[in-house]
XYZ file of C-alpha atoms in Angstrom:
685
model
C 87.209 55.818 54.761
C 83.829 55.076 56.290
C 80.819 56.917 54.920
C 82.730 58.157 51.857
C 80.500 58.701 48.811
C 81.664 56.847 45.690
C 80.652 57.172 42.008
C 80.888 53.922 39.970
C 81.668 54.254 36.232
C 81.335 50.774 34.662
C 79.716 49.798 31.350
C 79.046 46.199 32.441
C 75.846 46.271 34.496
C 76.576 43.010 36.346
C 80.032 44.202 37.413
C 78.609 47.597 38.443
C 75.876 45.987 40.566
C 78.346 43.625 42.235
C 80.694 46.497 42.911
C 77.896 48.607 44.460
C 76.893 45.706 46.684
C 80.457 45.247 47.957
C 80.844 48.954 48.645
C 77.630 49.211 50.612
C 78.565 46.166 52.694
C 81.888 47.871 53.472
C 80.050 50.948 54.762
C 80.490 53.303 51.807
C 77.791 55.326 50.134
C 77.168 54.871 46.390
C 76.019 58.147 44.823
C 75.396 56.568 41.442
C 76.560 54.234 38.670
C 77.300 55.437 35.122
C 77.910 53.251 32.089
C 79.267 55.983 29.780
C 81.864 58.706 30.245
C 79.631 61.694 29.444
C 77.024 60.365 31.873
C 79.698 60.140 34.614
C 80.725 63.767 33.997
C 77.124 64.956 34.366
C 76.606 62.954 37.571
C 79.887 64.193 39.099
C 78.929 67.796 38.403
C 75.460 67.347 39.872
C 76.565 65.459 42.991
C 80.356 65.512 43.476
C 81.557 62.236 45.049
C 84.486 61.703 47.406
C 86.016 59.126 45.033
C 85.392 57.734 41.514
C 85.860 54.048 40.582
C 86.471 54.303 36.819
C 86.656 51.467 34.295
C 89.423 52.303 31.837
C 87.528 50.905 28.858
C 84.075 52.404 28.365
C 81.680 52.287 25.453
C 81.088 55.554 23.642
C 83.250 58.510 22.656
C 84.768 58.956 26.129
C 86.764 56.087 27.544
C 87.829 55.953 31.195
C 91.086 57.872 30.719
C 89.395 60.706 28.803
C 86.576 60.838 31.330
C 89.120 61.105 34.174
C 90.752 64.038 32.369
C 87.355 65.752 32.089
C 86.671 65.257 35.779
C 90.096 66.588 36.707
C 89.440 69.724 34.677
C 86.585 70.933 36.873
C 86.836 69.065 40.183
C 89.412 67.846 42.685
C 88.326 64.260 43.205
C 90.447 61.096 43.352
C 90.028 58.499 40.575
C 90.843 54.789 40.968
C 90.888 52.860 37.675
C 89.192 49.476 37.250
C 90.719 47.398 34.511
C 91.135 43.871 33.317
C 94.117 44.994 31.258
C 97.560 45.569 32.670
C 99.442 46.189 29.439
C 102.097 48.889 29.453
C 100.471 51.217 26.953
C 97.159 51.315 28.809
C 98.788 51.972 32.140
C 101.089 54.617 30.673
C 98.165 56.462 29.149
C 96.168 56.219 32.386
C 99.088 57.505 34.486
C 98.919 60.852 32.693
C 95.723 61.597 34.613
C 97.529 60.998 37.957
C 95.112 58.379 39.279
C 95.114 57.389 42.931
C 95.288 53.643 42.250
C 94.478 50.644 40.063
C 92.224 47.700 40.826
C 92.480 44.706 38.512
C 89.424 42.679 37.642
C 88.226 40.432 39.032
C 88.743 42.132 42.382
C 88.591 40.881 45.924
C 86.436 42.833 48.394
C 89.337 43.254 50.839
C 91.647 44.555 48.117
C 88.884 46.873 46.969
C 88.442 48.433 50.423
C 92.224 48.705 50.909
C 92.726 50.530 47.623
C 89.841 52.877 48.338
C 91.171 53.743 51.805
C 94.666 54.340 50.435
C 93.279 56.558 47.689
C 91.155 58.597 50.093
C 94.038 59.065 52.546
C 96.444 60.018 49.777
C 93.971 62.515 48.356
C 93.459 64.175 51.738
C 97.218 64.294 52.380
C 97.839 65.893 48.984
C 95.070 68.400 49.602
C 96.583 69.361 52.956
C 99.976 69.669 51.326
C 98.606 71.907 48.578
C 96.848 74.071 51.157
C 100.024 74.334 53.216
C 102.057 75.251 50.137
C 99.501 77.865 49.177
C 99.577 79.410 52.627
C 103.362 79.366 52.690
C 103.565 80.921 49.239
C 101.070 83.594 50.216
C 102.968 84.315 53.419
C 106.298 84.555 51.653
C 105.033 86.682 48.783
C 103.159 89.124 51.000
C 105.929 89.446 53.590
C 107.407 92.912 54.054
C 110.865 91.462 54.729
C 113.034 89.912 52.067
C 113.088 86.098 52.195
C 115.781 84.232 50.238
C 116.726 80.564 50.063
C 120.437 79.824 49.628
C 122.219 76.558 48.997
C 125.422 75.438 50.657
C 127.577 77.304 48.144
C 125.833 80.626 48.714
C 123.768 80.637 45.511
C 120.289 82.139 45.789
C 117.680 79.536 44.840
C 114.485 81.449 45.586
C 113.301 84.850 46.777
C 110.087 86.741 47.281
C 108.686 89.989 45.899
C 110.020 91.985 48.860
C 113.570 91.048 47.788
C 112.965 92.688 44.412
C 111.660 95.866 46.026
C 114.416 96.028 48.642
C 117.448 95.508 46.380
C 116.066 96.860 43.078
C 116.592 93.679 41.036
C 114.068 91.616 39.098
C 113.601 88.140 40.434
C 115.137 86.463 37.414
C 118.238 88.623 37.920
C 118.555 87.513 41.531
C 118.086 83.768 41.200
C 121.359 81.962 40.561
C 123.543 84.794 41.867
C 125.760 84.569 44.921
C 124.308 86.064 48.058
C 127.304 88.395 48.435
C 125.907 90.410 45.515
C 123.093 91.507 47.837
C 124.895 91.429 51.192
C 128.615 92.138 50.884
C 131.043 90.384 53.200
C 131.870 92.855 56.010
C 135.612 92.091 56.037
C 137.766 91.354 53.054
C 138.774 87.718 52.902
C 136.183 86.621 55.441
C 134.202 83.494 54.648
C 130.714 84.505 53.518
C 128.957 81.723 55.457
C 130.611 82.635 58.744
C 130.028 86.356 58.176
C 126.328 85.903 57.552
C 125.793 83.110 60.061
C 125.049 80.642 57.243
C 127.687 78.134 58.268
C 126.096 74.749 58.909
C 126.218 73.847 62.575
C 127.668 77.227 63.617
C 126.469 77.676 67.245
C 124.595 80.727 68.399
C 123.779 82.224 64.999
C 120.822 80.316 63.574
C 117.658 82.216 64.399
C 119.608 85.195 65.782
C 119.303 88.641 64.222
C 122.628 90.024 62.936
C 123.278 93.577 61.789
C 124.921 93.790 58.349
C 124.949 96.017 55.275
C 122.894 95.405 52.140
C 123.768 96.699 48.665
C 121.121 97.927 46.250
C 121.367 97.581 42.504
C 122.713 101.145 42.230
C 125.528 100.268 44.671
C 124.188 102.160 47.692
C 124.707 100.437 51.027
C 121.951 100.382 53.633
C 121.591 98.808 57.093
C 119.861 95.428 57.318
C 119.181 92.763 59.887
C 119.358 89.125 58.857
C 118.161 85.979 60.610
C 119.002 82.517 59.286
C 117.271 79.163 59.568
C 118.700 75.877 58.328
C 116.941 72.877 56.799
C 118.055 69.644 55.164
C 116.218 68.678 51.972
C 117.136 65.399 50.341
C 120.465 65.320 52.114
C 121.332 68.865 51.022
C 121.547 71.774 53.450
C 119.577 74.859 52.512
C 119.445 78.171 54.352
C 116.531 80.544 54.548
C 117.471 84.117 55.305
C 115.046 86.820 56.389
C 116.482 90.228 55.504
C 114.960 93.332 57.058
C 115.663 96.883 55.924
C 116.246 98.894 59.113
C 117.106 102.220 57.475
C 113.987 103.937 58.732
C 114.276 102.293 62.118
C 117.843 103.466 62.619
C 116.888 106.965 61.520
C 113.966 106.817 63.933
C 116.307 105.626 66.682
C 118.633 108.546 66.056
C 115.732 110.958 66.090
C 114.354 109.235 69.162
C 117.673 109.543 70.978
C 117.715 113.243 70.227
C 114.138 113.619 71.366
C 114.855 111.517 74.438
C 117.727 113.813 75.373
C 115.486 116.842 74.951
C 112.712 115.122 76.842
C 115.030 114.140 79.664
C 116.173 117.729 79.977
C 112.594 118.957 79.995
C 111.577 116.259 82.462
C 114.364 117.291 84.797
C 113.237 120.900 84.559
C 109.600 119.967 85.074
C 110.557 117.607 87.888
C 112.359 120.383 89.688
C 109.341 122.605 89.200
C 106.998 119.856 90.364
C 109.134 119.123 93.409
C 109.141 122.789 94.296
C 105.416 122.991 93.647
C 104.823 119.840 95.675
C 106.845 121.233 98.544
C 104.868 124.460 98.400
C 101.592 122.547 98.206
C 102.670 120.288 101.036
C 103.553 123.323 103.101
C 100.211 124.914 102.262
C 98.401 121.671 103.037
C 100.196 121.438 106.350
C 99.406 125.027 107.186
C 95.799 124.455 106.126
C 95.658 121.368 108.302
C 97.107 123.189 111.270
C 94.840 126.156 110.615
C 91.896 123.797 110.633
C 93.085 122.349 113.923
C 93.578 125.808 115.385
C 90.061 126.755 114.321
C 88.700 123.503 115.703
C 90.519 124.172 118.950
C 89.197 127.737 119.030
C 85.618 126.567 118.488
C 86.050 123.841 121.090
C 87.448 126.406 123.526
C 84.528 128.742 122.863
C 82.081 125.919 123.501
C 83.920 124.825 126.633
C 84.562 128.268 128.113
C 81.162 129.776 127.454
C 78.305 127.515 126.418
C 79.376 124.562 128.547
C 80.001 126.732 131.603
C 76.600 128.395 131.252
C 74.981 124.968 130.976
C 76.870 123.864 134.086
C 75.754 126.977 135.936
C 72.159 126.370 134.873
C 72.451 122.785 136.100
C 73.772 124.053 139.444
C 70.918 126.510 139.825
C 68.365 123.804 139.086
C 69.973 121.527 141.662
C 69.821 124.356 144.213
C 66.159 124.942 143.400
C 65.248 121.287 143.754
C 64.897 121.321 147.605
C 62.565 124.332 147.328
C 60.059 122.347 145.261
C 59.559 119.372 147.565
C 56.073 120.609 148.440
C 55.182 121.176 144.787
C 55.443 117.922 142.833
C 54.521 119.558 139.519
C 57.281 122.113 139.873
C 59.741 119.423 140.974
C 58.869 117.350 137.918
C 59.370 120.354 135.633
C 62.758 121.050 137.218
C 63.742 117.390 136.763
C 62.778 117.526 133.080
C 64.716 120.753 132.607
C 67.715 119.220 134.368
C 67.533 116.245 132.001
C 67.525 118.618 129.018
C 70.554 120.443 130.413
C 72.326 117.135 131.044
C 71.671 116.079 127.457
C 72.899 119.474 126.232
C 76.057 119.113 128.308
C 76.644 115.619 126.941
C 76.181 116.844 123.375
C 78.438 119.851 123.987
C 81.102 117.631 125.527
C 80.897 115.261 122.538
C 81.075 118.163 120.099
C 84.117 119.578 121.878
C 85.805 116.164 121.740
C 85.050 115.777 118.020
C 86.329 119.261 117.223
C 89.508 119.086 119.283
C 89.913 116.393 121.954
C 90.959 118.228 125.127
C 92.830 115.164 126.286
C 95.260 115.588 123.349
C 96.192 119.143 124.291
C 96.073 118.578 128.033
C 97.856 115.218 128.356
C 99.552 114.588 125.014
C 99.444 111.830 122.403
C 99.576 108.720 124.660
C 96.450 109.595 126.603
C 94.753 110.875 123.434
C 95.218 107.544 121.654
C 93.800 105.726 124.670
C 90.810 108.050 124.589
C 90.452 107.549 120.828
C 90.384 103.779 121.291
C 87.447 104.138 123.684
C 85.799 106.773 121.479
C 85.743 104.461 118.408
C 83.121 102.304 120.140
C 80.653 104.882 118.829
C 81.560 103.688 115.328
C 81.141 99.975 116.171
C 84.903 99.442 116.243
C 86.597 97.844 119.249
C 90.137 99.200 119.485
C 92.938 97.784 121.613
C 95.757 100.248 122.315
C 99.064 98.658 123.312
C 102.241 100.375 124.510
C 105.686 98.779 124.710
C 108.415 100.130 126.947
C 108.264 102.120 130.160
C 108.879 105.761 129.406
C 107.371 109.201 129.295
C 106.570 110.674 125.918
C 105.942 114.334 125.212
C 105.872 115.531 121.612
C 105.512 119.019 120.143
C 101.850 119.892 119.693
C 102.084 119.945 115.882
C 103.479 116.409 115.764
C 100.960 115.155 118.308
C 98.047 116.667 116.369
C 99.144 115.254 112.983
C 99.853 111.799 114.427
C 96.524 111.766 116.227
C 94.721 112.777 113.019
C 96.500 110.038 111.084
C 95.586 107.310 113.565
C 91.995 108.545 113.687
C 91.823 108.510 109.867
C 93.152 104.933 109.757
C 90.687 103.760 112.403
C 87.805 105.415 110.545
C 88.912 103.605 107.375
C 88.967 100.327 109.292
C 85.491 101.035 110.664
C 84.088 101.778 107.206
C 85.918 99.305 104.975
C 87.600 96.488 106.950
C 84.393 94.700 107.894
C 85.827 93.077 111.026
C 84.807 95.356 113.922
C 88.197 95.127 115.689
C 91.518 96.951 115.361
C 94.781 97.133 117.289
C 96.983 100.211 117.752
C 100.545 99.466 118.877
C 103.042 102.173 119.849
C 106.732 101.631 120.531
C 110.158 103.094 119.889
C 112.584 101.455 117.483
C 116.108 102.809 117.039
C 115.142 106.370 117.832
C 111.896 106.283 115.833
C 108.374 106.441 117.166
C 106.389 103.670 115.449
C 102.604 103.559 115.543
C 101.051 100.488 113.951
C 97.345 100.255 113.143
C 96.205 96.816 112.039
C 92.995 94.912 111.480
C 92.062 91.412 110.331
C 89.475 92.628 107.845
C 89.019 92.303 104.115
C 92.284 93.971 103.106
C 93.003 95.252 99.610
C 95.557 95.153 96.796
C 98.006 97.934 97.635
C 99.558 98.046 94.141
C 96.177 98.395 92.446
C 94.627 100.699 95.037
C 95.038 103.829 92.942
C 93.294 102.333 89.901
C 91.078 99.601 91.321
C 87.624 99.640 92.927
C 88.969 100.786 96.306
C 86.508 103.339 97.718
C 87.622 106.910 97.095
C 87.292 107.818 100.767
C 89.784 105.095 101.662
C 92.230 106.217 98.949
C 92.027 109.842 100.022
C 92.421 108.859 103.666
C 95.665 106.964 103.002
C 96.901 109.803 100.808
C 96.276 112.375 103.527
C 98.021 110.164 106.091
C 101.072 109.819 103.813
C 101.152 113.579 103.286
C 100.978 114.253 107.018
C 103.819 111.855 107.725
C 105.911 113.344 104.902
C 105.457 116.786 106.440
C 106.811 115.453 109.740
C 109.782 113.845 107.993
C 108.385 110.368 108.620
C 106.755 107.757 106.448
C 103.624 105.664 106.136
C 104.032 101.979 105.155
C 100.981 99.981 104.081
C 100.952 96.173 104.106
C 97.728 94.584 102.922
C 96.329 91.869 100.677
C 92.774 90.800 99.826
C 91.464 88.643 102.657
C 94.589 89.136 104.799
C 93.760 92.326 106.671
C 95.674 95.599 106.674
C 98.673 96.859 108.639
C 99.692 100.518 108.412
C 102.872 101.636 110.175
C 103.533 105.303 110.896
C 107.208 106.019 111.574
C 108.326 109.362 113.008
C 112.050 110.032 113.572
C 112.446 111.411 117.074
C 116.125 112.151 116.899
C 116.277 112.899 120.613
C 114.245 116.063 120.152
C 111.071 114.909 121.800
C 110.145 116.990 124.804
C 110.003 115.351 128.190
C 108.794 118.452 129.934
C 105.290 119.837 130.123
C 102.851 119.343 132.948
C 104.126 118.583 136.418
C 103.049 114.985 135.899
C 102.845 113.464 132.412
C 101.160 110.271 131.400
C 103.377 107.297 132.161
C 103.526 104.531 129.603
C 104.182 100.846 130.002
C 103.284 99.851 133.565
C 99.952 101.624 133.359
C 99.037 100.388 129.900
C 96.486 97.667 129.545
C 95.407 95.655 126.556
C 92.030 97.320 126.547
C 93.455 100.675 125.551
C 92.654 102.471 128.825
C 94.976 103.919 131.436
C 94.678 101.992 134.673
C 94.821 103.481 138.158
C 94.223 101.825 141.509
C 91.612 103.248 143.889
C 92.885 106.375 145.582
C 92.015 107.533 149.082
C 91.819 111.131 150.156
C 94.591 112.399 152.323
C 92.696 113.334 155.516
C 89.772 112.046 157.520
C 88.071 113.278 160.654
C 88.485 116.893 161.641
C 89.200 118.971 164.688
C 86.804 121.368 162.994
C 83.772 119.160 163.400
C 81.888 122.047 164.892
C 83.737 124.776 162.965
C 83.362 125.852 159.392
C 85.502 124.281 156.709
C 87.442 126.950 154.855
C 87.215 126.526 151.068
C 89.182 128.164 148.232
C 87.486 128.175 144.798
C 89.784 127.978 141.746
C 88.169 128.287 138.293
C 88.872 130.562 135.331
C 85.137 131.193 134.782
C 83.564 133.762 137.093
C 80.046 132.404 136.621
C 81.180 128.946 137.747
C 82.910 130.355 140.824
C 79.745 132.282 141.644
C 77.689 129.146 141.228
C 80.035 127.144 143.459
C 79.979 129.904 146.071
C 76.177 129.955 146.106
C 76.119 126.166 146.521
C 78.598 126.123 149.416
C 77.113 129.129 151.173
C 73.909 127.170 151.469
C 75.664 124.892 153.997
C 76.339 126.318 157.491
C 79.571 124.336 157.896
C 81.174 125.789 154.768
C 83.015 129.083 154.345
C 84.394 130.322 151.014
C 87.535 132.225 151.913
C 88.661 133.184 148.426
C 88.444 132.792 144.651
C 91.243 132.347 142.115
C 91.063 132.501 138.304
C 94.186 130.458 137.455
C 96.907 128.295 138.942
C 99.235 131.141 139.870
C 96.503 132.925 141.807
C 95.632 129.637 143.520
C 99.253 129.187 144.686
C 99.361 132.689 146.124
C 95.996 132.358 147.898
C 96.865 128.926 149.275
C 100.030 130.357 150.799
C 98.184 133.366 152.224
C 94.791 131.924 153.258
C 95.782 128.326 154.186
C 92.351 126.894 153.228
C 91.240 123.457 154.385
C 89.828 122.475 151.009
C 90.618 123.743 147.501
C 88.110 123.174 144.692
C 90.417 123.084 141.657
C 89.318 123.343 138.015
C 91.483 121.210 135.719
C 91.563 123.398 132.594
C 92.787 126.929 133.225
C 95.050 129.409 131.422
C 98.636 130.227 132.450
C 98.860 127.328 134.936
C 96.352 124.505 134.813
C 94.841 122.633 137.719
C 97.170 119.629 137.436
C 100.351 121.624 137.969
C 98.739 123.867 140.592
C 97.546 120.799 142.527
C 101.008 119.236 142.458
C 102.618 122.437 143.765
C 100.000 123.138 146.437
C 99.958 119.599 147.854
C 103.758 119.637 147.924
C 103.825 122.942 149.823
C 100.745 122.300 152.006
C 100.344 118.559 152.595
C 97.319 119.042 154.853
C 95.337 120.911 152.193
C 92.682 118.795 150.494
C 92.314 119.394 146.733
C 89.164 118.286 144.938
C 89.487 118.299 141.137
C 86.666 119.762 139.089
C 86.036 119.642 135.334
C 83.267 119.462 132.795
C 85.063 116.473 131.215
C 84.104 113.029 132.444
C 87.087 111.267 130.893
C 89.015 109.002 133.236
C 92.297 110.567 132.100
C 91.487 113.813 133.894
C 90.545 112.016 137.113
C 93.666 109.865 137.104
C 95.980 112.762 136.296
C 94.531 114.961 139.031
C 94.854 112.170 141.587
C 98.452 111.565 140.538
C 99.092 115.250 141.133
C 97.712 114.901 144.667
C 93.961 115.537 144.441
C 91.870 113.633 146.964
C 88.816 113.412 144.726
C 87.465 114.417 141.336
C 83.983 115.642 140.369
C 82.301 116.602 137.112
C 80.787 120.077 137.185
C 77.244 119.019 136.370
C 77.227 116.742 139.429
C 78.824 119.241 141.782
C 75.626 120.361 143.560
C 74.632 116.828 144.553
C 78.114 115.590 145.527
C 80.375 118.520 146.415
C 79.323 118.940 150.066
C 79.474 115.224 150.811
C 82.855 114.909 149.107
C 84.268 117.788 151.164
C 83.041 116.180 154.374
C 84.629 112.856 153.480
C 87.905 114.555 152.603
C 87.921 117.284 155.302
C 91.127 117.814 157.316
C 91.612 115.537 160.298
C 92.083 116.643 163.906
C 95.590 117.791 164.636
C 96.499 118.118 160.976
C 98.834 120.967 160.289
C 100.394 122.616 157.340
C 103.688 120.852 158.032
C 102.309 117.292 158.313
C 103.351 114.932 155.547
C 100.561 113.667 153.284
C 101.607 110.061 153.764
C 101.126 110.433 157.498
C 97.451 111.296 157.141
C 96.483 109.422 153.986
C 95.013 106.516 155.912
C 92.571 108.696 157.907
C 90.202 109.378 154.990
C 86.766 107.914 155.614
C 84.366 106.726 153.025
C 86.965 105.221 150.645
C 87.723 106.592 147.200
C 85.430 109.201 145.795
C 84.520 108.203 142.243
C 83.755 110.674 139.504
C 80.034 111.354 139.624
C 78.003 110.845 136.493
C 75.646 113.645 135.480
């Protein structure tokens, strides 16, 4: 072994020097050379070598054999004897010290190196073997389980301390006895080896735990498990059995089964209580949610019916005052600034109303509301595409529409905050009687299984939880499909069961043909029904329909400022408008969209059906395209926002005024091409 350190013990100086020279040339280190045995012992203690080359015959009281015995007494180092004598007595005496080799003098350098390498390798192998045996012995003796070694006839050859403790015998009383004294054969007459799994070559038993009975010294039986391994030593098969006392474990299992039965009963009771509690909580949560929506709707209604109308009236008054200030630029500028403030207030009020309770949801249902929501999410830097499949009308109960709308809005807000992609797609279709709404994005995604315990933001977790709860209340479900880096797809499924309402307003939002990939409802340009007028030099008779008195007064004051206009009546809702239209036969009807009892959409549809020559101009504080399109579908010739009514109402009436020769019985299709000026777009404030 290269770089091994060697101690030379040789009383002939010439031989020692030659030996040291050969060793150094071979790459070994020489830690010293001793000529006497006692000197070698001192040097080995001071600087232990890896190997000792020892001359058998040394001068002095200690010869080589005695010196080797002294070294062996205090150190584990290999000794290789150097001798010129090969007589039997010398070798026999030297063998008692268990040397690692002999080198006869004179020695060849190659033989010297070979013997040294063999001695070093043998010493290391024996050391590893001793260490392995020590570890094995320690493992066996400290094991909790009984470990016994049995020969092919069933006689116990060895055992550990745990065997003594388990069976109550001393070790000397166990060794040499048949294994059946400790582990009785289960069945009378059965072969012990087959019963225990000790049969050589028996398939499926070696290394497998078997349940048997052990017998203690006092004769008591107790449950054990035994596993067997097989080894061949010197051509003889030996078996090692590991015996485990499972008395406490079986007692624990029995107790555990009893506790498990009690626990199962308690769990069932608690589960019933939890289910009942969950149902109550879910009902309370639903009621709380609906109460919140009712309060939101109430606040939105208050804002719309009072504050917004007052702002509209103020805007009208300012517009009326504007012509009076043409000679006073300072006053005109002040009015313009005030008008801008009112416009901003109206915009803010309209936005606040939409955030509290989108009017489009309550007025036109879920389809139009989702289209509006897709456009609305632009404010949150999220581009949403709303897609509809099929060609059908969809009207849901208000509770279902509100909860579905909230769920989709929650999912889109999550996508805006956490997806990191800036785009989302909402797809709505019907599958086997279910309404399916899918919200997907191509963003970062997340691990669905670990969402409840991972680093998913709490707002996202709570959002998904609230969506699941809402869908559970409706009898539907919420399925989430997502993975890190693969985006997220959430599918809301609501069983319709044929109970969805198809009634409602005179005209509902049509799906399919009017759906576009941009999430907006499309409508071609509409033309008013009449153009020209036999009343060119006569006044145009106007009926005002609005549920707010202050707005009707404002409209009246605007129209009365024109000599060609005559306000013939005012109505506060759709029913009153129908009655006045039948009685007064006005030329033009200014129709508010949102009114109690009967709204402007249904009233417009009924009036235009009964009086085709009557021109209806829709009016609302909302500037959403859904209101304009719905009013025009119902038969309105034009649509205006209330804040722009002063600037555009008179001109719109003139463009849509009844044509010459038009009568109450003339079909609307017969006069629809006589409208001048083209379509009247919704005016921006």
